[in-house]
mmCIF file of C-alpha atoms in Angstrom:
data_model
loop_
_atom_site.group_PDB
_atom_site.id
_atom_site.type_symbol
_atom_site.label_atom_id
_atom_site.label_comp_id
_atom_site.label_asym_id
_atom_site.label_seq_id
_atom_site.Cartn_x
_atom_site.Cartn_y
_atom_site.Cartn_z
ATOM 1 C CA ARG A 1 21.848 -22.250 75.782
ATOM 2 C CA VAL A 2 19.427 -24.320 77.861
ATOM 3 C CA GLU A 3 20.666 -27.215 79.940
ATOM 4 C CA SER A 4 18.541 -29.908 81.575
ATOM 5 C CA ALA A 5 18.810 -33.540 82.596
ATOM 6 C CA LEU A 6 17.833 -34.411 79.017
ATOM 7 C CA GLY A 7 20.713 -32.512 77.453
ATOM 8 C CA THR A 8 21.631 -29.100 76.074
ATOM 9 C CA SER A 9 20.002 -27.138 73.280
ATOM 10 C CA ARG A 10 19.592 -23.644 71.907
ATOM 11 C CA PRO A 11 16.144 -22.098 72.320
ATOM 12 C CA ARG A 12 14.179 -21.198 69.206
ATOM 13 C CA SER A 13 11.698 -18.957 71.036
ATOM 14 C CA ILE A 14 11.658 -17.120 74.336
ATOM 15 C CA ALA A 15 8.500 -15.667 75.886
ATOM 16 C CA ILE A 16 8.920 -13.086 78.659
ATOM 17 C CA LEU A 17 5.631 -12.118 80.282
ATOM 18 C CA PRO A 18 5.074 -9.580 83.059
ATOM 19 C CA LEU A 19 2.610 -10.837 85.680
ATOM 20 C CA CYS A 20 0.605 -7.755 86.670
ATOM 21 C CA VAL A 21 -2.423 -6.962 88.795
ATOM 22 C CA ASP A 22 -3.815 -3.432 89.057
ATOM 23 C CA LYS A 23 -0.873 -2.052 87.064
ATOM 24 C CA GLN A 24 1.578 -3.515 89.595
ATOM 25 C CA VAL A 25 4.184 -5.995 88.363
ATOM 26 C CA LEU A 26 4.255 -8.993 90.712
ATOM 27 C CA GLY A 27 6.689 -11.093 88.731
ATOM 28 C CA VAL A 28 8.013 -12.056 85.345
ATOM 29 C CA LEU A 29 7.518 -15.431 83.681
ATOM 30 C CA GLU A 30 10.208 -16.545 81.254
ATOM 31 C CA LEU A 31 9.481 -19.545 79.039
ATOM 32 C CA VAL A 32 11.955 -21.056 76.600
ATOM 33 C CA PHE A 33 10.835 -23.201 73.663
ATOM 34 C CA SER A 34 12.728 -25.531 71.353
ATOM 35 C CA ARG A 35 10.513 -24.470 68.435
ATOM 36 C CA ALA A 36 9.043 -21.256 67.116
ATOM 37 C CA LEU A 37 5.729 -20.234 68.676
ATOM 38 C CA SER A 38 2.705 -19.661 66.489
ATOM 39 C CA PRO A 39 0.864 -16.335 66.714
ATOM 40 C CA ARG A 40 -2.012 -18.212 68.369
ATOM 41 C CA GLU A 41 0.293 -19.620 71.061
ATOM 42 C CA GLU A 42 1.766 -16.165 71.690
ATOM 43 C CA GLU A 43 -1.734 -14.729 72.048
ATOM 44 C CA TYR A 44 -2.672 -17.514 74.472
ATOM 45 C CA LEU A 45 0.358 -16.793 76.658
ATOM 46 C CA ARG A 46 -0.405 -13.058 76.698
ATOM 47 C CA GLY A 47 -3.993 -13.877 77.665
ATOM 48 C CA ALA A 48 -2.907 -16.227 80.461
ATOM 49 C CA ALA A 49 -0.495 -13.749 82.074
ATOM 50 C CA PRO A 50 -3.179 -11.714 83.934
ATOM 51 C CA SER A 51 -4.630 -14.907 85.453
ATOM 52 C CA LEU A 52 -1.174 -15.971 86.597
ATOM 53 C CA GLY A 53 -0.618 -12.544 88.146
ATOM 54 C CA LEU A 54 -3.924 -12.806 89.985
ATOM 55 C CA ALA A 55 -2.974 -16.279 91.242
ATOM 56 C CA LEU A 56 0.296 -14.870 92.606
ATOM 57 C CA LYS A 57 -1.528 -12.033 94.337
ATOM 58 C CA SER A 58 -4.065 -14.459 95.841
ATOM 59 C CA ALA A 59 -1.292 -16.713 97.145
ATOM 60 C CA ASP A 60 0.402 -13.687 98.720
ATOM 61 C CA TYR A 61 -2.868 -12.623 100.394
ATOM 62 C CA ARG A 62 -3.341 -16.149 101.784
ATOM 63 C CA HIS A 63 0.218 -16.148 103.101
ATOM 64 C CA GLN A 64 -0.293 -12.770 104.787
ATOM 65 C CA LEU A 65 -3.540 -14.043 106.324
ATOM 66 C CA VAL A 66 -1.779 -17.092 107.761
ATOM 67 C CA LEU A 67 0.910 -14.868 109.278
ATOM 68 C CA LEU A 68 -1.698 -12.587 110.837
ATOM 69 C CA LEU A 69 -3.636 -15.537 112.252
ATOM 70 C CA GLU A 70 -0.481 -17.021 113.748
ATOM 71 C CA GLU A 71 0.401 -13.651 115.255
ATOM 72 C CA SER A 72 -3.035 -13.261 116.832
ATOM 73 C CA GLN A 73 -2.950 -16.656 118.583
#
């Protein structure tokens, strides 16, 4: 069951995608849909997952860089 400010409903589809970079799992994205996904939509989500993983890794690198810069000042 999914609850939001708009109400409550039962999901028709759930997509669970590992967000990986260099064979390392950085996170998991869970998306819930009120309708069934088409094979094309499923393929798109699988194709987008590596880019999302890379974005997470880049954000982590930037955060680490900020911490190192603050430490060095």
